[in-house]
XYZ file of C-alpha atoms in Angstrom:
763
model
C 43.424 89.704 138.584
C 44.941 86.223 138.186
C 48.579 87.291 138.664
C 48.283 90.507 140.652
C 46.241 89.852 143.781
C 45.074 92.577 146.091
C 47.572 91.385 148.697
C 50.514 91.827 146.286
C 49.344 95.291 145.299
C 48.925 96.251 148.963
C 52.530 95.193 149.629
C 53.773 97.289 146.695
C 51.709 100.271 147.874
C 53.091 99.955 151.385
C 56.655 100.142 150.048
C 55.667 103.225 148.077
C 54.148 104.920 151.107
C 57.177 104.225 153.291
C 59.759 105.277 150.682
C 57.912 108.449 149.780
C 57.735 109.593 153.353
C 61.503 109.798 153.849
C 63.205 113.168 153.786
C 66.713 114.280 152.813
C 68.711 117.398 153.481
C 68.677 119.799 150.556
C 72.088 119.356 149.038
C 73.312 118.764 145.535
C 73.221 115.253 144.098
C 76.497 113.379 144.251
C 75.872 111.043 141.318
C 73.291 110.049 138.721
C 71.808 107.153 140.669
C 71.114 109.329 143.699
C 69.107 111.636 141.455
C 67.303 108.785 139.684
C 66.217 107.296 143.014
C 64.435 110.541 143.837
C 62.830 110.527 140.406
C 61.576 106.992 141.066
C 60.212 108.105 144.437
C 58.274 110.780 142.617
C 56.993 108.110 140.224
C 55.907 106.010 143.203
C 53.826 108.893 144.495
C 52.283 109.405 141.058
C 51.351 105.738 140.930
C 49.789 105.926 144.409
C 47.758 108.963 143.378
C 46.587 107.167 140.243
C 45.565 104.136 142.307
C 43.514 106.371 144.571
C 41.803 107.876 141.518
C 40.971 104.435 140.181
C 39.762 103.232 143.595
C 37.332 106.143 143.723
C 35.900 105.184 140.359
C 35.644 101.471 141.042
C 32.914 99.520 142.810
C 33.970 96.431 144.710
C 32.861 93.275 142.981
C 33.511 89.525 143.400
C 34.861 89.655 139.844
C 37.704 92.058 140.727
C 40.121 89.116 140.836
C 39.513 88.688 137.100
C 40.175 92.356 136.304
C 41.865 92.640 132.930
C 40.500 89.325 131.791
C 36.770 90.212 131.771
C 34.673 93.370 131.548
C 31.840 93.832 134.066
C 28.723 95.960 133.675
C 29.854 98.224 136.498
C 33.129 98.910 134.610
C 31.255 99.858 131.469
C 28.949 102.247 133.375
C 32.023 103.753 135.028
C 33.719 104.326 131.669
C 30.557 106.053 130.429
C 30.580 108.455 133.402
C 27.600 106.936 135.208
C 28.700 107.260 138.848
C 27.714 104.747 141.495
C 27.095 105.799 145.095
C 30.147 106.025 147.333
C 29.813 106.370 151.078
C 30.649 109.768 152.489
C 33.114 108.246 154.949
C 35.081 106.399 152.227
C 35.132 109.485 150.053
C 36.355 111.621 152.954
C 39.174 109.162 153.795
C 40.260 109.010 150.173
C 40.317 112.774 149.864
C 42.480 113.130 152.976
C 44.909 110.473 151.723
C 44.948 112.076 148.283
C 45.783 115.499 149.734
C 48.493 113.994 151.907
C 50.131 112.310 148.911
C 49.893 115.504 146.875
C 51.708 117.399 149.610
C 54.450 114.740 149.674
C 54.746 114.884 145.903
C 55.027 118.694 145.933
C 57.688 118.597 148.660
C 59.664 115.945 146.769
C 59.442 117.853 143.487
C 60.675 121.008 145.249
C 63.533 119.044 146.773
C 64.487 117.532 143.413
C 64.377 120.964 141.836
C 66.573 122.462 144.561
C 69.092 119.628 144.474
C 69.312 119.793 140.675
C 69.939 123.521 140.963
C 72.750 122.793 143.410
C 74.091 120.260 140.888
C 74.211 123.001 138.263
C 76.389 125.077 140.598
C 78.797 122.270 141.594
C 79.096 120.777 138.098
C 78.519 117.179 139.251
C 77.502 115.025 136.270
C 73.899 113.763 136.310
C 72.833 111.565 133.424
C 69.160 112.549 133.127
C 69.703 116.342 133.033
C 72.630 115.812 130.663
C 70.467 113.680 128.368
C 67.789 116.345 128.493
C 70.290 119.023 127.450
C 71.614 116.894 124.581
C 68.206 116.239 123.036
C 66.408 119.399 124.237
C 63.787 117.484 126.237
C 60.923 119.072 128.156
C 60.092 118.166 131.783
C 57.230 116.007 130.510
C 59.572 114.109 128.151
C 62.049 113.572 130.993
C 59.312 112.037 133.126
C 58.361 109.773 130.201
C 61.912 108.438 130.290
C 61.749 107.887 134.055
C 58.461 105.984 133.763
C 59.967 103.740 131.066
C 63.227 103.332 133.003
C 61.465 102.053 136.145
C 60.805 98.449 134.928
C 64.468 98.222 133.865
C 65.672 98.718 137.454
C 62.838 97.142 139.521
C 60.383 94.500 138.354
C 57.742 95.689 140.818
C 56.804 98.326 138.264
C 55.767 95.649 135.797
C 53.130 94.478 138.273
C 52.025 98.009 139.080
C 51.751 99.011 135.410
C 49.769 95.860 134.619
C 47.373 96.545 137.512
C 46.906 100.183 136.555
C 46.148 99.170 132.966
C 43.772 96.333 133.958
C 45.753 93.881 131.801
C 48.188 91.282 133.123
C 49.982 91.213 129.737
C 50.727 94.955 129.688
C 53.868 95.198 131.787
C 55.172 98.197 129.882
C 53.654 101.648 130.194
C 51.350 102.756 127.400
C 50.931 106.301 126.150
C 47.606 106.388 127.991
C 49.158 105.360 131.311
C 51.875 107.997 131.028
C 49.241 110.656 130.428
C 47.193 109.369 133.382
C 50.216 109.618 135.675
C 51.526 112.997 134.554
C 48.602 115.025 133.197
C 45.445 116.359 134.849
C 43.230 117.755 132.093
C 41.942 116.616 128.716
C 43.545 119.660 127.106
C 46.963 118.668 128.434
C 46.487 115.148 127.117
C 45.567 116.480 123.695
C 48.670 118.700 123.524
C 50.909 115.898 124.800
C 50.134 113.653 121.821
C 52.811 115.455 119.804
C 55.447 114.159 122.236
C 54.891 110.673 120.814
C 55.027 111.774 117.177
C 57.695 110.198 114.944
C 59.416 113.577 114.558
C 59.593 114.323 118.295
C 62.955 113.988 120.073
C 61.908 110.849 121.981
C 61.221 108.887 118.806
C 63.367 110.705 116.267
C 66.492 109.974 118.289
C 65.249 106.464 119.170
C 65.212 107.182 122.928
C 61.950 105.225 123.205
C 60.760 102.225 121.243
C 57.071 101.955 120.376
C 55.267 98.626 120.189
C 51.670 98.480 118.976
C 50.253 95.462 120.767
C 46.825 95.438 119.174
C 45.752 92.330 117.288
C 45.941 93.898 113.831
C 48.872 96.200 114.644
C 46.927 99.358 113.904
C 45.589 100.386 117.291
C 45.267 103.987 118.452
C 48.186 105.953 119.835
C 46.995 105.637 123.443
C 47.283 101.831 123.358
C 50.908 101.760 122.169
C 53.408 100.420 124.678
C 56.702 102.207 125.246
C 60.119 100.773 126.093
C 63.243 102.693 126.935
C 65.980 101.889 124.432
C 68.705 99.671 125.936
C 71.381 102.223 125.094
C 69.406 104.871 126.977
C 69.088 102.564 129.984
C 72.846 102.141 130.063
C 73.411 105.850 129.574
C 71.094 106.858 132.416
C 72.823 104.306 134.653
C 76.229 105.742 133.661
C 77.253 102.841 131.421
C 79.089 104.609 128.598
C 79.870 101.710 126.257
C 79.054 101.804 122.539
C 75.519 100.855 121.536
C 75.332 97.047 121.247
C 73.481 97.415 117.922
C 76.534 99.179 116.486
C 79.303 96.907 117.765
C 79.530 94.856 114.555
C 79.738 97.863 112.225
C 81.408 100.642 114.216
C 84.211 101.279 116.679
C 84.909 104.066 119.141
C 88.363 105.610 118.693
C 90.167 107.825 121.163
C 91.928 110.129 118.693
C 95.499 111.245 118.952
C 97.271 113.733 116.741
C 99.468 112.024 114.146
C 101.688 113.942 111.769
C 101.120 111.787 108.687
C 100.888 114.607 106.177
C 102.749 114.397 102.883
C 103.587 117.306 100.635
C 100.790 116.394 98.224
C 97.618 118.048 99.456
C 99.139 119.476 102.642
C 98.119 123.037 101.827
C 94.531 122.059 100.993
C 94.149 120.107 104.235
C 95.533 122.969 106.288
C 92.981 125.314 104.707
C 90.273 122.830 105.702
C 91.504 122.827 109.297
C 91.429 126.608 109.412
C 87.885 126.644 108.046
C 86.714 124.127 110.654
C 88.282 126.116 113.478
C 86.451 129.216 112.301
C 83.158 127.422 111.527
C 82.870 125.545 114.832
C 84.610 128.085 117.010
C 81.770 130.620 116.862
C 78.829 130.733 119.263
C 76.032 129.902 118.913
C 76.460 126.609 117.051
C 76.502 126.982 113.243
C 73.336 126.097 111.370
C 75.091 124.459 108.418
C 76.579 121.015 108.835
C 79.882 120.147 107.173
C 80.636 117.038 105.104
C 84.264 116.250 104.294
C 84.836 113.558 101.670
C 88.360 112.106 101.726
C 89.209 109.751 98.882
C 92.369 107.828 98.196
C 93.935 104.360 98.482
C 94.249 102.342 101.655
C 96.820 103.695 104.100
C 96.949 107.168 102.532
C 96.127 108.877 105.845
C 92.372 109.429 105.511
C 91.493 108.080 108.956
C 94.543 109.742 110.505
C 93.220 113.035 109.168
C 89.793 112.338 110.700
C 91.428 111.494 114.029
C 93.435 114.710 113.984
C 90.251 116.746 113.375
C 88.456 114.990 116.252
C 91.485 115.504 118.488
C 91.562 119.197 117.669
C 87.840 119.547 118.430
C 88.192 117.582 121.678
C 85.866 114.750 120.573
C 85.967 110.986 120.304
C 85.759 109.439 116.827
C 83.146 106.871 115.817
C 84.308 105.016 112.697
C 81.536 103.027 110.987
C 81.916 100.728 107.987
C 79.384 101.818 105.348
C 79.722 98.509 103.482
C 78.740 96.572 106.615
C 75.895 98.995 107.250
C 74.394 98.105 103.867
C 74.372 94.407 104.773
C 73.339 94.791 108.422
C 69.937 93.520 109.682
C 69.012 97.104 110.587
C 68.150 99.446 107.718
C 70.926 101.784 106.620
C 68.908 104.907 107.475
C 68.043 103.542 110.933
C 71.717 102.805 111.600
C 72.600 106.379 110.649
C 70.255 107.713 113.328
C 71.745 105.331 115.904
C 75.215 106.538 114.950
C 74.123 110.162 115.187
C 72.607 109.542 118.596
C 75.826 107.869 119.718
C 77.810 110.887 118.562
C 75.715 113.081 120.849
C 76.038 110.704 123.788
C 79.818 110.208 123.682
C 80.323 113.019 122.332
C 82.063 112.045 119.119
C 82.718 112.893 115.502
C 81.162 110.573 112.898
C 83.362 108.968 110.248
C 81.998 106.576 107.578
C 84.630 104.457 105.851
C 84.168 102.469 102.610
C 81.677 105.125 101.539
C 82.018 104.198 97.848
C 79.861 101.155 98.581
C 77.024 103.646 99.211
C 77.684 105.822 96.158
C 77.824 102.749 93.912
C 74.209 101.853 94.750
C 72.243 104.127 92.426
C 68.878 102.800 93.606
C 69.122 103.807 97.253
C 71.694 106.572 97.291
C 69.218 109.473 97.316
C 67.364 108.470 100.487
C 70.593 107.510 102.232
C 72.329 110.801 101.500
C 69.189 112.681 102.528
C 69.101 110.825 105.861
C 72.814 111.421 106.330
C 72.267 115.155 105.873
C 69.465 115.122 108.477
C 71.584 113.178 110.961
C 74.497 115.538 110.446
C 72.324 118.586 111.041
C 70.613 117.129 114.121
C 73.473 115.279 115.781
C 76.972 115.685 114.432
C 77.394 118.979 112.563
C 80.550 117.448 111.065
C 80.764 114.109 109.221
C 83.885 112.756 107.525
C 83.387 110.289 104.674
C 86.202 108.002 103.526
C 86.279 106.427 100.072
C 88.680 105.170 97.446
C 87.223 106.929 94.390
C 86.265 110.587 93.729
C 82.600 111.449 94.255
C 80.436 114.526 93.780
C 77.129 114.709 95.719
C 75.446 117.135 93.327
C 72.283 118.576 94.902
C 72.060 115.865 97.561
C 74.029 117.958 100.084
C 73.063 121.415 98.881
C 72.207 122.549 102.420
C 75.563 121.376 103.819
C 79.105 122.577 103.334
C 80.803 119.907 101.193
C 84.603 119.652 101.062
C 86.457 117.124 98.906
C 90.035 116.151 99.788
C 92.280 113.977 97.624
C 94.559 111.583 99.517
C 96.522 110.225 96.591
C 99.441 107.816 96.713
C 102.656 109.718 97.517
C 104.758 110.485 94.458
C 108.116 108.834 93.884
C 110.158 111.386 95.803
C 107.743 111.441 98.750
C 107.688 107.645 98.938
C 111.445 107.479 99.276
C 111.401 110.105 102.039
C 108.627 108.202 103.821
C 110.640 104.983 103.698
C 113.684 106.761 105.062
C 111.753 108.554 107.838
C 109.944 105.419 108.983
C 113.088 103.282 108.888
C 114.671 105.656 111.389
C 112.004 104.672 113.914
C 113.795 101.613 115.280
C 114.466 99.554 112.137
C 117.960 98.307 111.321
C 118.572 97.679 107.622
C 121.096 95.434 105.933
C 123.818 96.809 103.681
C 122.100 95.451 100.559
C 118.946 97.534 101.086
C 118.384 100.432 98.693
C 115.227 102.252 99.813
C 115.095 104.221 96.566
C 114.688 101.011 94.580
C 112.031 99.726 96.990
C 110.156 103.035 96.712
C 110.293 102.802 92.913
C 108.947 99.263 92.744
C 106.152 99.482 95.303
C 103.675 102.342 95.037
C 102.817 102.336 98.722
C 101.016 104.764 100.962
C 102.360 105.621 104.398
C 100.147 103.027 106.072
C 101.277 100.303 103.686
C 104.931 101.222 104.232
C 104.452 100.920 107.998
C 102.846 97.493 107.580
C 105.507 96.311 105.123
C 108.306 97.332 107.501
C 106.624 95.537 110.405
C 106.233 92.387 108.281
C 109.868 92.587 107.122
C 111.006 93.006 110.733
C 109.110 89.839 111.694
C 110.671 87.910 108.807
C 114.136 89.095 109.829
C 113.615 87.930 113.416
C 112.358 84.542 112.271
C 115.315 84.151 109.935
C 117.964 85.252 112.415
C 116.749 85.850 116.001
C 120.172 87.042 117.089
C 120.629 89.512 114.236
C 117.304 91.065 113.185
C 118.686 93.334 110.476
C 116.191 93.646 107.640
C 117.601 92.389 104.352
C 116.492 93.313 100.843
C 114.790 89.907 100.565
C 112.867 90.561 103.797
C 111.692 93.912 102.456
C 110.565 92.423 99.148
C 108.634 89.698 100.977
C 107.064 92.213 103.348
C 106.050 94.475 100.467
C 104.537 91.664 98.422
C 102.589 90.482 101.463
C 101.082 93.960 101.899
C 100.149 94.380 98.239
C 96.520 93.828 97.269
C 95.577 90.294 96.207
C 92.337 91.263 94.445
C 93.920 90.689 91.046
C 94.074 86.957 91.735
C 90.338 86.658 91.065
C 90.654 88.122 87.552
C 94.041 86.901 86.357
C 96.383 83.945 86.729
C 99.403 84.435 88.917
C 102.648 83.153 87.385
C 105.568 82.171 89.550
C 108.660 83.353 87.632
C 111.335 80.667 87.184
C 113.463 81.935 84.320
C 116.562 84.115 84.527
C 118.718 85.905 81.963
C 120.686 82.725 81.174
C 117.562 80.847 80.105
C 116.454 83.049 77.227
C 117.990 82.954 73.758
C 117.216 86.158 71.845
C 119.259 88.745 69.931
C 121.433 91.070 72.028
C 119.235 94.055 71.185
C 116.211 92.304 72.705
C 118.215 91.613 75.867
C 119.208 95.260 76.018
C 115.590 96.376 75.732
C 114.494 93.998 78.490
C 117.238 95.407 80.687
C 116.074 98.959 79.953
C 112.545 98.038 81.052
C 113.935 96.888 84.407
C 116.106 99.993 84.728
C 113.123 102.273 84.156
C 111.331 100.667 87.084
C 114.367 100.689 89.399
C 115.344 104.318 88.798
C 111.921 105.965 88.559
C 112.312 107.474 92.054
C 115.324 109.419 90.825
C 114.015 110.499 87.416
C 110.369 111.154 88.306
C 111.003 112.210 91.887
C 114.420 113.767 92.468
C 114.808 115.117 88.937
C 111.229 116.424 88.760
C 110.053 114.672 85.603
C 106.992 113.459 87.504
C 105.660 117.023 87.613
C 105.865 117.224 83.827
C 103.809 114.096 83.243
C 100.083 113.696 83.824
C 100.015 110.203 82.317
C 102.538 107.625 81.269
C 104.432 107.401 84.558
C 104.254 103.638 84.435
C 106.112 101.299 82.084
C 104.176 99.759 79.196
C 105.737 97.494 76.602
C 104.687 95.457 73.610
C 106.289 92.059 73.028
C 105.674 91.154 69.383
C 106.805 88.084 67.525
C 105.837 84.600 66.332
C 104.552 82.051 68.800
C 107.234 80.341 70.852
C 109.897 83.032 70.443
C 110.194 83.805 74.199
C 107.651 86.549 74.930
C 106.201 84.871 78.041
C 109.664 83.815 79.188
C 110.855 87.410 78.843
C 107.948 88.636 81.015
C 108.931 86.103 83.690
C 112.547 87.231 83.538
C 111.555 90.883 84.018
C 109.369 89.923 87.004
C 112.164 87.794 88.466
C 114.720 90.564 88.048
C 112.448 93.178 89.675
C 111.218 90.736 92.377
C 107.613 91.620 91.506
C 104.591 89.383 91.107
C 103.446 88.564 87.574
C 99.785 88.180 86.587
C 98.798 86.849 83.207
C 95.544 88.085 81.668
C 94.269 86.270 78.606
C 92.767 89.008 76.430
C 90.856 86.463 74.399
C 88.759 85.903 77.522
C 88.383 89.638 78.177
C 87.145 90.632 74.718
C 83.362 90.366 74.374
C 81.143 90.508 71.321
C 78.757 92.764 73.249
C 79.429 96.466 72.874
C 80.882 97.985 76.023
C 81.552 94.682 77.809
C 85.217 94.572 76.819
C 85.863 97.982 78.357
C 84.013 96.950 81.519
C 86.137 93.800 81.843
C 89.354 95.767 81.315
C 88.281 98.334 83.924
C 87.808 95.570 86.498
C 91.313 94.273 85.826
C 92.996 97.659 86.160
C 90.989 98.618 89.255
C 92.088 95.399 90.940
C 95.670 96.038 89.834
C 95.915 99.559 91.321
C 97.238 98.347 94.680
C 98.750 95.074 93.505
C 102.247 96.392 92.644
C 102.381 93.595 90.083
C 103.355 93.259 86.442
C 100.328 92.850 84.169
C 100.998 90.538 81.256
C 98.234 90.641 78.618
C 98.649 87.543 76.483
C 96.815 86.867 73.215
C 96.580 90.577 72.443
C 95.859 89.520 68.855
C 92.224 89.310 69.981
C 92.258 93.100 69.846
C 94.983 93.949 67.384
C 93.588 91.657 64.751
C 90.543 93.913 64.602
C 92.371 97.211 64.262
C 91.805 98.232 60.684
C 90.080 100.809 58.574
C 86.557 101.543 59.737
C 84.127 99.893 57.356
C 81.168 99.458 59.704
C 80.083 100.052 63.306
C 81.811 96.888 64.532
C 85.183 98.093 63.227
C 84.648 101.411 64.983
C 83.917 99.732 68.334
C 86.870 97.383 67.897
C 89.196 100.377 67.550
C 87.530 101.990 70.597
C 88.388 98.893 72.648
C 92.060 99.152 71.691
C 92.118 102.864 72.467
C 90.539 102.200 75.855
C 93.177 99.580 76.668
C 95.955 102.013 75.759
C 94.336 104.736 77.855
C 94.184 102.509 80.953
C 97.758 101.373 80.375
C 98.878 105.010 80.374
C 96.991 105.657 83.621
C 98.458 102.592 85.336
C 101.603 103.428 87.288
C 102.959 99.904 87.216
C 104.385 97.662 84.508
C 102.100 96.499 81.687
C 103.222 94.094 78.967
C 101.223 93.156 75.870
C 102.084 90.118 73.806
C 101.021 89.718 70.176
C 101.918 87.656 67.153
C 100.844 90.403 64.705
C 103.109 93.373 64.887
C 102.176 94.367 61.353
C 98.676 95.367 62.473
C 99.992 98.174 64.714
C 99.719 101.724 63.436
C 101.986 104.648 64.259
C 99.595 106.179 66.819
C 99.557 102.920 68.749
C 103.328 102.521 68.811
C 103.835 106.128 69.889
C 101.887 105.559 73.105
C 104.067 102.618 74.140
C 107.311 103.062 76.067
C 108.836 99.903 74.537
C 108.144 97.782 71.493
C 110.283 94.650 71.644
C 110.377 92.404 68.561
C 111.086 88.724 69.201
C 112.234 87.343 65.858
C 112.111 83.727 64.795
C 115.475 82.301 65.958
C 118.171 82.031 63.321
C 120.434 78.995 63.028
C 122.931 80.198 65.622
C 120.241 80.912 68.200
C 118.478 77.617 67.446
C 121.773 75.843 68.203
C 121.967 77.649 71.558
C 118.390 76.683 72.332
C 118.963 73.014 71.489
C 122.070 72.992 73.641
C 120.466 74.644 76.628
C 117.165 72.805 76.652
C 118.531 69.562 78.169
C 118.854 69.381 81.974
C 122.204 68.139 83.289
C 120.497 65.072 84.750
C 118.893 64.041 81.428
C 120.520 60.889 79.889
C 121.225 62.336 76.432
C 122.680 59.768 74.016
C 125.691 60.628 71.811
C 123.584 59.938 68.750
C 121.693 63.189 69.248
C 123.297 65.521 66.704
C 122.383 69.061 67.727
C 123.975 70.560 64.630
C 121.831 68.357 62.423
C 118.671 69.200 64.352
C 119.491 72.899 64.155
C 120.186 72.773 60.448
C 117.349 70.495 59.354
C 114.425 71.715 61.479
C 113.428 75.377 61.685
C 111.661 75.430 65.011
C 111.083 78.196 67.534
C 112.203 77.988 71.132
C 108.745 76.924 72.284
C 108.637 74.124 69.718
C 112.121 72.943 70.663
C 111.079 72.786 74.320
C 108.075 70.622 73.378
C 110.279 68.301 71.272
C 112.829 67.812 74.068
C 110.118 67.022 76.633
C 108.316 64.591 74.307
C 111.590 62.818 73.438
C 112.369 62.409 77.137
C 109.023 60.684 77.767
C 109.582 58.379 74.759
C 112.978 57.408 76.173
C 111.495 56.823 79.621
C 108.941 54.457 78.074
C 111.780 52.513 76.392
C 113.904 52.616 79.599
C 116.806 53.917 77.547
C 118.775 57.150 77.097
C 117.333 59.844 74.866
C 118.419 58.908 71.345
C 118.189 60.665 68.001
C 115.305 58.369 67.110
C 113.310 59.635 70.104
C 114.072 63.225 69.149
C 113.133 62.761 65.494
C 109.906 61.028 66.512
C 109.075 63.984 68.741
C 109.945 66.405 65.914
C 107.503 64.607 63.653
C 104.736 64.905 66.239
C 105.471 68.628 66.692
C 105.241 69.228 62.946
C 101.928 67.372 62.907
C 100.610 69.734 65.610
C 101.760 72.668 63.514
C 99.973 71.271 60.467
C 103.273 70.865 58.596
C 104.021 67.134 58.039
C 107.706 66.357 57.426
C 108.799 66.012 53.788
C 110.851 63.111 52.439
C 113.936 65.321 52.139
C 113.721 66.190 55.804
C 113.362 62.514 56.719
C 116.335 61.327 54.648
C 119.037 61.597 57.304
C 119.804 58.417 59.288
C 116.982 56.504 57.490
C 114.401 58.325 59.560
C 111.597 56.474 57.846
C 112.530 53.377 59.837
C 112.936 55.370 63.048
C 109.391 56.670 62.801
C 107.763 53.285 62.076
């Protein structure tokens, strides 16, 4: 051979002969490596025996140095069973050496057997026997692992395997070589083929990797090379870290019991615990695997529940991200088997988070659930799935016990108690903090409350290092920071600037806006403490309709409500949501409300006329679908626990059924003369150079403009004055009024232009 000369092989054989001749007292193994060294000694003897067999079949030739690179005629005749003459002396020497090696092998095997028996009595951990117990391996399968482990710990085996296989490129053992080393008869070789089947433990649990090295990739089983999986190498050498292939998608958790239970669902979860204790407490192991599907928002205690189950069963917890598994280089089904194998090795309980990413994929869900069921039955027995939405497996898990648990957001009363309980754990609150109001505004889970408090504590320390008492402002900032920001991709966030002093509307409108705020602030008392929440299945949120002509203050009112409640405001233009394609409008609305679930924001649907303008008597199919869209919007508004505001210019199109489903209907009338005077007076900033010629009474009396129009006129007049480098005069204002009327499609009449010779002012 070109790489493996006879001298090199002789040196390797000498080391084998010396190492195999050593003897040890018969005592139990002290560690895994001590046992594996004996197993490698046994392998050395097997290799020596195989070399003797091959030497007896070979005829010396000058071409031996090219063995593996060429085929000689003598090799072919040997393969066909045509024996060449061997001298009696050589044959006698080989037989004596062969018998001597067999005796050494038998003694070593007896010693290994005795020392392993002593290990069973002392309870010392040995990795190979433990691995065999986990995967129910036979003695032959264990020796397969040892043969494949050898090149991972000593490179000499690469040379030996290549020499035995007459191929310098084959440094890994093939199926044929393993059979040559371990089996004596053709019948044994035939029966052993099943060990390398895809459904056998070695391959099903990915203990060995198979590589077909033939040119076309379709060679026979005997030619396939075998490699011990890297995770198995580490396990046999007592390296217990998580599989490197799983590091990017999974984490190993040491569980600890956490009392995170809320009143909602406590009884159902306790029943589940009792069932698991009974199901897994019996011997032998139960045949049915158990799948627990926990669904609910982030921070609702799903993973804490999984940790408590693992803690109670005395197991680690492997938490894998199903969404990352779908995008990983390794196939989802393959990753499941690696996770199942890891659960056996640790041992651990398997938990898949973000499981709704799997259920949403209709194309591949069947095969994935089927593989999950197989992995659960073979490896885990218990798998906990975490998702955000309810899910029913149907017949996919018919052979498993399926349990569904709802981890919903705590109700108003529970949220207040959670805030109070968590604040007692080392947080000092300012005198202005009312936890009931915070609990009413932010529909948080326990995990989100913990994060919000930690963020508020950090803000308090940054603001006042010497006095880290959490203020109401700190809490609001911490809560907003922990609210979901998904809505930003579907709606425009508005930064509220207006307060109660900025809006000019009738007193009744102001009262209604105040009542909207009060309903949000006091919902913890009414829905929680007073029990009204138990009486309501829907409509726990606050939905309002702001109706009135354009420019009458509807958007300003929404900003004022958001400013008063210290909540974020998102504006959704319904004209961009409504689609001419049937069903698309509902799909767009669903995306908005799904994103809003954890946002704790006020939803402001502007341009609702895009829907309301269609609501009419049903004359054709389009009218029917238009009314369905409105009904769907109302249904989602009722389901939403937050604040939803609709703005429309067409109140007259609303029917009684629509109005009944709204908590508030606020009418913003066109401002009368008194309110127009207040708007004109309040529109000018203190810094603006307003000339004495600007007669607000005249402007109020002559021009019937809404608040939005008046704002546009004032801004336009200011820019005209800036261009002239002069104060804002009546001429600038009248010019701006004329432009505003042009935009409205209502040119000024001569009567309206008569005061102060306005014709000249506009030229």
